[in-house]
PDB file of C-alpha atoms in Angstrom:
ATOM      1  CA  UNK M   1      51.102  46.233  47.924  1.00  0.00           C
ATOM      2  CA  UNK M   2      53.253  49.483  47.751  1.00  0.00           C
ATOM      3  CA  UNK M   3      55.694  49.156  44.766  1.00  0.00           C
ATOM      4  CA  UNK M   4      57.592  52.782  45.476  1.00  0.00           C
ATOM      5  CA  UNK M   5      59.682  54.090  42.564  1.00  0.00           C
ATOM      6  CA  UNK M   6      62.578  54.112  45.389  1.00  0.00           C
ATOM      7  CA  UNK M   7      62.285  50.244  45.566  1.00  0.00           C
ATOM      8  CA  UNK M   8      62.258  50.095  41.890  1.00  0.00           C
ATOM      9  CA  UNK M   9      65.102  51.956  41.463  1.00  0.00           C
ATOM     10  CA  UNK M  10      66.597  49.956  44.152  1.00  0.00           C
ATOM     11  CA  UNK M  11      65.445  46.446  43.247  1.00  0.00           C
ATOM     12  CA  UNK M  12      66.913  47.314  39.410  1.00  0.00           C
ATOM     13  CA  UNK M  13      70.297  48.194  40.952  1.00  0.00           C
ATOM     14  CA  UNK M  14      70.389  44.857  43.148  1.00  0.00           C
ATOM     15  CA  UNK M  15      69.358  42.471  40.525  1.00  0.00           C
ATOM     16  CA  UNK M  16      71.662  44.055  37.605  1.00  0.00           C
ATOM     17  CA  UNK M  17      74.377  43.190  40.231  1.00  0.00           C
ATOM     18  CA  UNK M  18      73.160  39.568  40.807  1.00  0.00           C
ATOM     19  CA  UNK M  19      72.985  38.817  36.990  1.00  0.00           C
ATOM     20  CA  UNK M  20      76.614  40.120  36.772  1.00  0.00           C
ATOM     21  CA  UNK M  21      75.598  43.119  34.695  1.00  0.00           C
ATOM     22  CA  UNK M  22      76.717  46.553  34.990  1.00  0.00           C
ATOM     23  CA  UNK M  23      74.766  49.303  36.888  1.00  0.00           C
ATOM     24  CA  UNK M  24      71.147  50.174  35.385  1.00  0.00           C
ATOM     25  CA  UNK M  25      70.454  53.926  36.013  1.00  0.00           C
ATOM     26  CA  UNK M  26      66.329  54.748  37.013  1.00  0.00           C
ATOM     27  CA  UNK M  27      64.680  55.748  33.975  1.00  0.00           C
ATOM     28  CA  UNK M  28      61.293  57.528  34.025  1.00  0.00           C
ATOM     29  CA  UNK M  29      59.320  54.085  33.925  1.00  0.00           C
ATOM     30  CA  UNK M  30      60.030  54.389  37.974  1.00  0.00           C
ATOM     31  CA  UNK M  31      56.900  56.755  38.282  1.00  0.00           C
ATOM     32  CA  UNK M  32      54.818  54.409  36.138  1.00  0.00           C
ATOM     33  CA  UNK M  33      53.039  52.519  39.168  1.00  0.00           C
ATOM     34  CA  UNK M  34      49.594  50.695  38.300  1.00  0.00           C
ATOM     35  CA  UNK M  35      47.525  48.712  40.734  1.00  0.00           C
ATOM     36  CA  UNK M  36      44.717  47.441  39.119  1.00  0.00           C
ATOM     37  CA  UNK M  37      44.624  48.160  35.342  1.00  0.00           C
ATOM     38  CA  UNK M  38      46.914  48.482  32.678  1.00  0.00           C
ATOM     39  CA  UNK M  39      47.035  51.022  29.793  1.00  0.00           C
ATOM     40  CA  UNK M  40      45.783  54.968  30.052  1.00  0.00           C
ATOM     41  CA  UNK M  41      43.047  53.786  32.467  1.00  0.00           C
ATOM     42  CA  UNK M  42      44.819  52.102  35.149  1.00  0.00           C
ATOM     43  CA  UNK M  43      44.180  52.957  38.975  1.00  0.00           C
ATOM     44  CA  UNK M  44      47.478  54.015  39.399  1.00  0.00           C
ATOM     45  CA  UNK M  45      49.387  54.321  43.097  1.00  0.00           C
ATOM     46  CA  UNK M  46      49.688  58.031  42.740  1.00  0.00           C
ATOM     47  CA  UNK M  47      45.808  58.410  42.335  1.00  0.00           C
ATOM     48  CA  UNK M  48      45.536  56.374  45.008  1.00  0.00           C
ATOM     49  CA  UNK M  49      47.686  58.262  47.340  1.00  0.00           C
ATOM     50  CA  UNK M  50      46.368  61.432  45.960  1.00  0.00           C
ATOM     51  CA  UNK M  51      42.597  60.772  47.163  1.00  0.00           C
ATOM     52  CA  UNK M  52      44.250  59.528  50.863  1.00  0.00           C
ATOM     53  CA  UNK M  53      45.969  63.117  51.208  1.00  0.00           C
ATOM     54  CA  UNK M  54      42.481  64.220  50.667  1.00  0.00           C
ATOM     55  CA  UNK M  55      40.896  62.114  53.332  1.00  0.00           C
ATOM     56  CA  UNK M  56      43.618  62.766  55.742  1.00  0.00           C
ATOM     57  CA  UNK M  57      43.973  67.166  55.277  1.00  0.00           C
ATOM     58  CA  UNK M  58      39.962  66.701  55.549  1.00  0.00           C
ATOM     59  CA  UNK M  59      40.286  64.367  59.198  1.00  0.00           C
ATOM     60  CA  UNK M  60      42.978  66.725  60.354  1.00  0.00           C
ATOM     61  CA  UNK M  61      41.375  69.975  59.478  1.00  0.00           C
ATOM     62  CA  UNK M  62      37.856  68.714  60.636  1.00  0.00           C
ATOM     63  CA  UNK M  63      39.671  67.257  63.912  1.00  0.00           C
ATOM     64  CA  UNK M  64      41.829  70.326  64.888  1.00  0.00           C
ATOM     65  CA  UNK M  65      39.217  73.540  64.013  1.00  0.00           C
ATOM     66  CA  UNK M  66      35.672  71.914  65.531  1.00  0.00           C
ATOM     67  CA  UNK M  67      36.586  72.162  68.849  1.00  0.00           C
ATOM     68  CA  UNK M  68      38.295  76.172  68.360  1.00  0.00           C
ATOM     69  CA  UNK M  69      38.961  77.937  71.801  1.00  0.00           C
ATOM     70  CA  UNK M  70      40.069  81.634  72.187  1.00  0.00           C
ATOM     71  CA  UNK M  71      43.255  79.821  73.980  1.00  0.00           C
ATOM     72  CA  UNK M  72      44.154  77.483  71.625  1.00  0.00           C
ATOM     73  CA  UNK M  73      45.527  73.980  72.080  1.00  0.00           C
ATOM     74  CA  UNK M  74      49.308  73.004  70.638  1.00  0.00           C
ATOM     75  CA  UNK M  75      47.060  71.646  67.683  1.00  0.00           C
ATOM     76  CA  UNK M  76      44.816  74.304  67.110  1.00  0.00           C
ATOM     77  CA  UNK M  77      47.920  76.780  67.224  1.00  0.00           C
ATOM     78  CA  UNK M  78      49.745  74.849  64.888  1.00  0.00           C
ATOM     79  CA  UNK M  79      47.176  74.445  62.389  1.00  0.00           C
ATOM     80  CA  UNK M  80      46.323  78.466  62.275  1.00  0.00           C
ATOM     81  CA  UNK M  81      50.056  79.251  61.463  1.00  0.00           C
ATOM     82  CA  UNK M  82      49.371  77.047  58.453  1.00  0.00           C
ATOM     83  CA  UNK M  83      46.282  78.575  57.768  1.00  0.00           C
ATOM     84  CA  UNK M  84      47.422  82.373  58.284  1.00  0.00           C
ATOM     85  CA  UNK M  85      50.780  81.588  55.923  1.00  0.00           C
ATOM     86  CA  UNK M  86      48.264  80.940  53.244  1.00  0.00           C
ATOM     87  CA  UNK M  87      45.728  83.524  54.457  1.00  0.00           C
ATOM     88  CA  UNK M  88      47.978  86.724  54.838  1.00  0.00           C
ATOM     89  CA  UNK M  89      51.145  85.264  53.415  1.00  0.00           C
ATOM     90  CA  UNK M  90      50.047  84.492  49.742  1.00  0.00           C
ATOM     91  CA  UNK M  91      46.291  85.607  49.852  1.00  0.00           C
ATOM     92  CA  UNK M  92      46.019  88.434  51.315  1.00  0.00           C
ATOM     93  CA  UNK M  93      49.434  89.918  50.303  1.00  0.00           C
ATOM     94  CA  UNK M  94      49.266  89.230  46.386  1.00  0.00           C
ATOM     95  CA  UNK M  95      45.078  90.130  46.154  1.00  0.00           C
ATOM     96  CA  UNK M  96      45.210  92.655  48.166  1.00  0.00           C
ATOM     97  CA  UNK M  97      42.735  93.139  51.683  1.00  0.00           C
ATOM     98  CA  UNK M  98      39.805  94.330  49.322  1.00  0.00           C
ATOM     99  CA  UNK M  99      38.702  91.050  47.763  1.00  0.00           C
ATOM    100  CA  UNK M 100      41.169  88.591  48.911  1.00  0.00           C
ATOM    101  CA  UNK M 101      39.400  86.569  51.320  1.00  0.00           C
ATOM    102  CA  UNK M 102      36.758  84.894  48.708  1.00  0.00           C
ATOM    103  CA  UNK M 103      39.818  83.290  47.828  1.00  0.00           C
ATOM    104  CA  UNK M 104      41.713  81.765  50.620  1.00  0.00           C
ATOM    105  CA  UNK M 105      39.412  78.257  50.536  1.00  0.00           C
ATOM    106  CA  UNK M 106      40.956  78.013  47.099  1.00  0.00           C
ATOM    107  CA  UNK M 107      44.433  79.231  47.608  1.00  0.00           C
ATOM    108  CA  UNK M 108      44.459  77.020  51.037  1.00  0.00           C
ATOM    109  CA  UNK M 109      43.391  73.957  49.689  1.00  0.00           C
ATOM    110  CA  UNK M 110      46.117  74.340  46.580  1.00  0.00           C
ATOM    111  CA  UNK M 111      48.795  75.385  49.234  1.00  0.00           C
ATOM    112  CA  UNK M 112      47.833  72.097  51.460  1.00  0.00           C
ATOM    113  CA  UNK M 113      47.308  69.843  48.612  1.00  0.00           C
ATOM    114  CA  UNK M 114      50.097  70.340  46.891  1.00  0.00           C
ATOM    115  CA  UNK M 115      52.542  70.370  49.543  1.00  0.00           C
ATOM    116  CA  UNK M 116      50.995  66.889  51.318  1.00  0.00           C
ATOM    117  CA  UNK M 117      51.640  65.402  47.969  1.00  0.00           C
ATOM    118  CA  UNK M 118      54.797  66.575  47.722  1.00  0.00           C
ATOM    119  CA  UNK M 119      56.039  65.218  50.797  1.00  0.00           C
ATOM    120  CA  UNK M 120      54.633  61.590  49.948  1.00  0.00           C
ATOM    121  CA  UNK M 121      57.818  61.376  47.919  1.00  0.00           C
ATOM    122  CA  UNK M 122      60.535  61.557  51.149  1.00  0.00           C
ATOM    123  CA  UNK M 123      57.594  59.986  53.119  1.00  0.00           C
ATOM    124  CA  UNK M 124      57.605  56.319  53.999  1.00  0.00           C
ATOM    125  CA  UNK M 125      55.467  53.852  52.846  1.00  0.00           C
ATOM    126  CA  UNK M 126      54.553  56.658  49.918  1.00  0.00           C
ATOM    127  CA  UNK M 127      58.210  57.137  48.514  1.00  0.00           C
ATOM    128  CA  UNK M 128      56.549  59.191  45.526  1.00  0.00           C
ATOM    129  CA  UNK M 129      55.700  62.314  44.474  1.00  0.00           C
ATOM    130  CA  UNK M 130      52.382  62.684  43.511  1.00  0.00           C
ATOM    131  CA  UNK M 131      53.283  65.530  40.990  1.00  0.00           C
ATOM    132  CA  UNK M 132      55.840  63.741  39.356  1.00  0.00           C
ATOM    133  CA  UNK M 133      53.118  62.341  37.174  1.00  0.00           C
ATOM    134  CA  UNK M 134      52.086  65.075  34.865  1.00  0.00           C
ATOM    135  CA  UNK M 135      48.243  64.774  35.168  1.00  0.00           C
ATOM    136  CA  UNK M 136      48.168  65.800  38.454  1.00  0.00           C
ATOM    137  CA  UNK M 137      49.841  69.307  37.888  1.00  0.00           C
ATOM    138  CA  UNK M 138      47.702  69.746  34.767  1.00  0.00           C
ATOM    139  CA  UNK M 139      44.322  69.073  36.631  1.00  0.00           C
ATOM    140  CA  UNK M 140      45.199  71.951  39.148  1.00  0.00           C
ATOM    141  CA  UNK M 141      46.423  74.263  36.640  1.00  0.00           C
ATOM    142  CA  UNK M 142      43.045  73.648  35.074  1.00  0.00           C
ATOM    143  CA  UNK M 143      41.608  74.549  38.127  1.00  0.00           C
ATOM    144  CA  UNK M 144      43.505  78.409  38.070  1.00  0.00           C
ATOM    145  CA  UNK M 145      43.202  78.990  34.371  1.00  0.00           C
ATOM    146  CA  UNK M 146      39.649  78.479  34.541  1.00  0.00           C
ATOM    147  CA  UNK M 147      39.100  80.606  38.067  1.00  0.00           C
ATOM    148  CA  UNK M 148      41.317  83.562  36.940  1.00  0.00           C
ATOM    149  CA  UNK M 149      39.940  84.058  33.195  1.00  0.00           C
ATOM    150  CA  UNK M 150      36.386  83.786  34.599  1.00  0.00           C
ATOM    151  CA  UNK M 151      37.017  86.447  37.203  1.00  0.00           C
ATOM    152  CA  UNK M 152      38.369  88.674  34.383  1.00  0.00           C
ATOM    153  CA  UNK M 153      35.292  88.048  32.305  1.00  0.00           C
ATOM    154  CA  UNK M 154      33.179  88.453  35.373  1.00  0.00           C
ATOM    155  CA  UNK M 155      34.915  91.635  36.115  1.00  0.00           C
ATOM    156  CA  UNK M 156      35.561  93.227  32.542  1.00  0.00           C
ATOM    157  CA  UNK M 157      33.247  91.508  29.948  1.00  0.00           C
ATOM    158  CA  UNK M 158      34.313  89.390  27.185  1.00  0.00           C
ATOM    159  CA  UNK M 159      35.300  92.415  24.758  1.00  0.00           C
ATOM    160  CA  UNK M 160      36.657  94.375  28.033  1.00  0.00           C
ATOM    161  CA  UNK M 161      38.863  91.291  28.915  1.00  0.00           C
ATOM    162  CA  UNK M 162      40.378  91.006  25.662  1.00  0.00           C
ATOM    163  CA  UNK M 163      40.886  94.487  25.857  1.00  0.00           C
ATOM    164  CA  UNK M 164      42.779  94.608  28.956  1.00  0.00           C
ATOM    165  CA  UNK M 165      45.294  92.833  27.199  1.00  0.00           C
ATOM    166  CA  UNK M 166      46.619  95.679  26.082  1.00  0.00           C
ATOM    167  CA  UNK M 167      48.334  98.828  27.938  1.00  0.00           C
ATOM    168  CA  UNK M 168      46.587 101.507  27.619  1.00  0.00           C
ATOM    169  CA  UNK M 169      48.807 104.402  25.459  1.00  0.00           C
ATOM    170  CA  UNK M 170      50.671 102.557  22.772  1.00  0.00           C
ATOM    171  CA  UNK M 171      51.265 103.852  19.618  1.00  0.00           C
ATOM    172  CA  UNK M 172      48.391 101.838  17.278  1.00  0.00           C
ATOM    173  CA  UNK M 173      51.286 100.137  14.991  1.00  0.00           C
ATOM    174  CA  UNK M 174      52.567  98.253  18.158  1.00  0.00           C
ATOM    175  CA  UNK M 175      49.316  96.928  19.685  1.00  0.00           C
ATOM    176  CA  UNK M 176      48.496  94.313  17.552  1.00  0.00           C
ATOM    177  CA  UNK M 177      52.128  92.917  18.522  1.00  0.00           C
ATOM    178  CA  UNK M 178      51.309  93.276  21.904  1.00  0.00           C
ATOM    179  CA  UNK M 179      47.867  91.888  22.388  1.00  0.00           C
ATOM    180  CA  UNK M 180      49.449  88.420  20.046  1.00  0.00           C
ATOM    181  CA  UNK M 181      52.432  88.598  22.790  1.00  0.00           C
ATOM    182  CA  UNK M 182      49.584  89.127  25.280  1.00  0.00           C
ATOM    183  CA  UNK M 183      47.638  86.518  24.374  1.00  0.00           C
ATOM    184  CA  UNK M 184      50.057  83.948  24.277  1.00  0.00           C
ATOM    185  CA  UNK M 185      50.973  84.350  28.170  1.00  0.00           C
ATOM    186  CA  UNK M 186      47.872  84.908  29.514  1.00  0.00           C
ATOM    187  CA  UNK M 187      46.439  81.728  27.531  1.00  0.00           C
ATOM    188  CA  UNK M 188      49.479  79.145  27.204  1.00  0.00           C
ATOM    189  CA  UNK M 189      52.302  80.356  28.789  1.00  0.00           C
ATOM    190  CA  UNK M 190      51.507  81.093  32.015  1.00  0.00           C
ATOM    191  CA  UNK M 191      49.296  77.755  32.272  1.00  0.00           C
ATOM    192  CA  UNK M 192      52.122  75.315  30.477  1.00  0.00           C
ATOM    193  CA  UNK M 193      54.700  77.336  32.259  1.00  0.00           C
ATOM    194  CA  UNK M 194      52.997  76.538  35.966  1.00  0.00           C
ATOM    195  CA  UNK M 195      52.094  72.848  35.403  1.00  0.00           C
ATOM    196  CA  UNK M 196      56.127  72.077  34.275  1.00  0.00           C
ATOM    197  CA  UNK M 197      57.851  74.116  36.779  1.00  0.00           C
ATOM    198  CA  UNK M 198      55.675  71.775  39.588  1.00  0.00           C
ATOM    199  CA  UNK M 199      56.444  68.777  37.206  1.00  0.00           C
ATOM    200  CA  UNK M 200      59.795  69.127  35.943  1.00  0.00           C
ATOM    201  CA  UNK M 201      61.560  69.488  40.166  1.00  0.00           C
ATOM    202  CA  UNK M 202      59.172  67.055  41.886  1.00  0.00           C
ATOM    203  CA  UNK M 203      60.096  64.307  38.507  1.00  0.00           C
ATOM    204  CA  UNK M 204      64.139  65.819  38.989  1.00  0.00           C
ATOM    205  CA  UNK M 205      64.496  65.817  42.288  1.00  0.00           C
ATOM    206  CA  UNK M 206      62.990  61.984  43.370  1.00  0.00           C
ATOM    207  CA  UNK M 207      65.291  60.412  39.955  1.00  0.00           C
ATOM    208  CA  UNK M 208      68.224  61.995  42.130  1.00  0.00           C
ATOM    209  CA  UNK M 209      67.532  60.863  45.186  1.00  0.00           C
ATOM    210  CA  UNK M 210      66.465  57.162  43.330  1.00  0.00           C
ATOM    211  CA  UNK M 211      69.747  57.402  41.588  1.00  0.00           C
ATOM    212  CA  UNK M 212      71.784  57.521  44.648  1.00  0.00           C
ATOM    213  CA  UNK M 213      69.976  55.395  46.278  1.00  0.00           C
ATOM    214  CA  UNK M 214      69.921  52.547  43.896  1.00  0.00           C
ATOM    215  CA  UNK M 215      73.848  53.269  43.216  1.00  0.00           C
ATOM    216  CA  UNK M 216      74.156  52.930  46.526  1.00  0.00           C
ATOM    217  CA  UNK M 217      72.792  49.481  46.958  1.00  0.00           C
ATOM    218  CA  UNK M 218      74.758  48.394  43.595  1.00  0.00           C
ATOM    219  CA  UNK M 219      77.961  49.702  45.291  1.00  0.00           C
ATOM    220  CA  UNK M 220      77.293  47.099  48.494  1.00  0.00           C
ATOM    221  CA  UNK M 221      76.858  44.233  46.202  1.00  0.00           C
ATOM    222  CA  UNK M 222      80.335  44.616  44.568  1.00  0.00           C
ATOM    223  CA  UNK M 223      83.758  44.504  46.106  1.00  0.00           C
ATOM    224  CA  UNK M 224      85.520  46.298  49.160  1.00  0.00           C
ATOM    225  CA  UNK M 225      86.401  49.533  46.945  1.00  0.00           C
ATOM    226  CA  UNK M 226      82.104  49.686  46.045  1.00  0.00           C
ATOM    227  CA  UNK M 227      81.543  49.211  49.530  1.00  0.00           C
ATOM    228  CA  UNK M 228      83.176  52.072  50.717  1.00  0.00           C
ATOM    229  CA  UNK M 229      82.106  53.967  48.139  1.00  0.00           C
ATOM    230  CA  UNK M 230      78.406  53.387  48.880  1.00  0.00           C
ATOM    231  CA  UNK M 231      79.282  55.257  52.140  1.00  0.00           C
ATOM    232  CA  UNK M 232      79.244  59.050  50.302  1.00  0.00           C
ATOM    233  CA  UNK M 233      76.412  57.329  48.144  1.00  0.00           C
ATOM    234  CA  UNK M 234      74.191  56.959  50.824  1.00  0.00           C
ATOM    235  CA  UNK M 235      75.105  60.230  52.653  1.00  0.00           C
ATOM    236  CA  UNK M 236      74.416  62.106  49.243  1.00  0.00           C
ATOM    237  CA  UNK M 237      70.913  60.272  49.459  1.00  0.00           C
ATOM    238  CA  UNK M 238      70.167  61.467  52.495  1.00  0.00           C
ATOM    239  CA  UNK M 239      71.088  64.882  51.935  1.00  0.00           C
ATOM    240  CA  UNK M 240      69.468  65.317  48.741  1.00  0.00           C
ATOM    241  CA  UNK M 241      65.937  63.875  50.788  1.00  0.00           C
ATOM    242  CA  UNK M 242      66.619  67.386  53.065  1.00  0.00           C
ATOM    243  CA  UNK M 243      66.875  69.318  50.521  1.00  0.00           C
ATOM    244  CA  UNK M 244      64.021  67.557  48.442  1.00  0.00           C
ATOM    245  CA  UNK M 245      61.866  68.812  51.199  1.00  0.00           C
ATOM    246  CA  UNK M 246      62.549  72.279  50.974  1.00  0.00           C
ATOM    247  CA  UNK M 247      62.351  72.103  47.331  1.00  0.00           C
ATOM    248  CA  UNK M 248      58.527  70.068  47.458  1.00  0.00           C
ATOM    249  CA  UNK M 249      57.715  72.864  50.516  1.00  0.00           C
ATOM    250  CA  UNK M 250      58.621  75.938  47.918  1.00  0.00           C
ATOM    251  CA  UNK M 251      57.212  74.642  44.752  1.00  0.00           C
ATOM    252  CA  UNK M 252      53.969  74.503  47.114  1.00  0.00           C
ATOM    253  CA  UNK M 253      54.393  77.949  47.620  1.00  0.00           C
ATOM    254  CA  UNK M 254      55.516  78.858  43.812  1.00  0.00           C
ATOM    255  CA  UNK M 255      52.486  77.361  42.699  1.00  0.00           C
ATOM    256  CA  UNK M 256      50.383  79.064  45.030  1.00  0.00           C
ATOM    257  CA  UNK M 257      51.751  82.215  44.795  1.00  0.00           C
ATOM    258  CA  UNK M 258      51.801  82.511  40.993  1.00  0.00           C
ATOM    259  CA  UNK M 259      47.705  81.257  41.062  1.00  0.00           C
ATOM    260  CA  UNK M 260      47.219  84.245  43.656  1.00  0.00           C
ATOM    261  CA  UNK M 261      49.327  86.701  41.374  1.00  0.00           C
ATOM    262  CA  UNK M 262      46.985  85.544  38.349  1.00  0.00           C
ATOM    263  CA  UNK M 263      43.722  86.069  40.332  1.00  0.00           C
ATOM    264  CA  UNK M 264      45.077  89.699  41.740  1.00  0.00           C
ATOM    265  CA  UNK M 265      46.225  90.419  38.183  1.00  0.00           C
ATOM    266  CA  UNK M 266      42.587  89.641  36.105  1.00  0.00           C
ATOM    267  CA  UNK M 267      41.061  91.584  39.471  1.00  0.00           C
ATOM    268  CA  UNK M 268      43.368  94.803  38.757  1.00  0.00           C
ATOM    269  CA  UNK M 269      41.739  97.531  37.174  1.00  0.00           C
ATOM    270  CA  UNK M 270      44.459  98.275  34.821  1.00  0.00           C
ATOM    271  CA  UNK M 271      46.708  96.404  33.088  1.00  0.00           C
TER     272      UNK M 271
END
């Protein structure tokens, strides 16, 4: 049932070797994975994937927290360092311990989202970054833009918002400058900026690791000279799956981080 862009890229490699064709690099079609559909409303194996890392952070979460003891157990413990890095590490930190904790359900669940769906793609069966199909990114960044311009507006009013824009003391000639400049990154810059970065390393980094994977298995079907060289193939496969991990962990963390430093900065009371 699981058609991973890993096997793809594999499968492509084997059978341009069988046919007696040269080596096929991955192309972006790898992330393209329907099940039942076709077109811009197929049920596609990311969505799929994306509503199980809902079920299982919601079974874990549930499972470790309802039975909470002053001593905790190895769970328990393990699942409050998790918490408290999103708590005091990216919460608390960039709002600030005045209005922070309102936050942290949102800030956690973006934290533990996005980093569960990163790790589907160096995670077997899964094989596949969830954010390496734009959509997803752009739904959470939805998510921020909306929550951080509708604190500001809460906070400051409509006119006072727009106002805020601005620093306070600039000559008059340069404002209007300033609030276009403004504008621009609080409306489409930081929002187009955030979905890409999440995009652009989670569709990078799984083409590499696809590419020297499915070199790899091209190398083995050719002669002794190939073989060997699908040795360093392979090892470069596995490293780059290490450091894909780190990578998916901190663009978790980037994302998060930037949506707390958006909240803290439409909660600021100056510019």
């Amino acid at each position: 049932m699981i058609l991973t862009a890993l096997a793809a890229g594999t499968t492509t490699a084997v059978v341009a070797a069988e046919g007696g064709e040269g080596f096929e690099t991955p192309t972006p079609d790898i992330f393209w994975l329907p099940l039942i559909g076709e077109g811009d409303w197929a049920i596609t194996e990311q969505m799929v994937w994306g509503g199980v890392s809902v079920v299982i952070l919601s079974v874990v979460m549930v499972a470790l927290s309802k039975n909470a003891a002053i001593v905790p157990s190895k769970g328990q413990f393990y699942m409050e360092g998790f918490y408290n890095f999103a708590r005091n590490g990216i919460a608390r930190d960039m709002i600030g311990t005045k209005h922070f904790l309102k936050y942290v359900p949102l800030l956690f669940s973006l934290f533990s989202l996005i980093l569960i769906n990163n790790w589907f793609g160096i995670i077997p069966p899964v094989m596949n970054p969830t954010m390496g199909r734009i959509g997803f990114p752009i739904a959470l960044v939805l998510v921020v833009y909306v929550v951080y311009h509708w604190i500001g507006i809460q906070k400051m009013g409509l006119k006072g918002y727009f106002a805020h824009l601005v620093p306070p003391g600039l000559p008059g000639w340069i404002t209007p400058a300033i609030f276009v400049l403004e504008f621009i990154t609080y409306f489409i810059t930081r929002p187009l900026t955030l979905a890409l970065r999440l995009f652009g390393n989670m569709f990078a980094g799984h083409m590499l690791i696809v590419l020297f994977v499915s070199a790899g298995a091209f190398f083995l079907s050719q002669g002794v000279v190939f073989k060997l060289l699908s040795v360093p193939t392979f090892i470069m496969a596995a490293a780059m799956v290490v450091f894909e991990a780190l990578v998916q962990f901190l663009q978790a963390y980037v994302f998060t981080l930037l949506a707390a430093s958006y909240i803290a900065g439409a909660l600021a009371d100056d510019h």
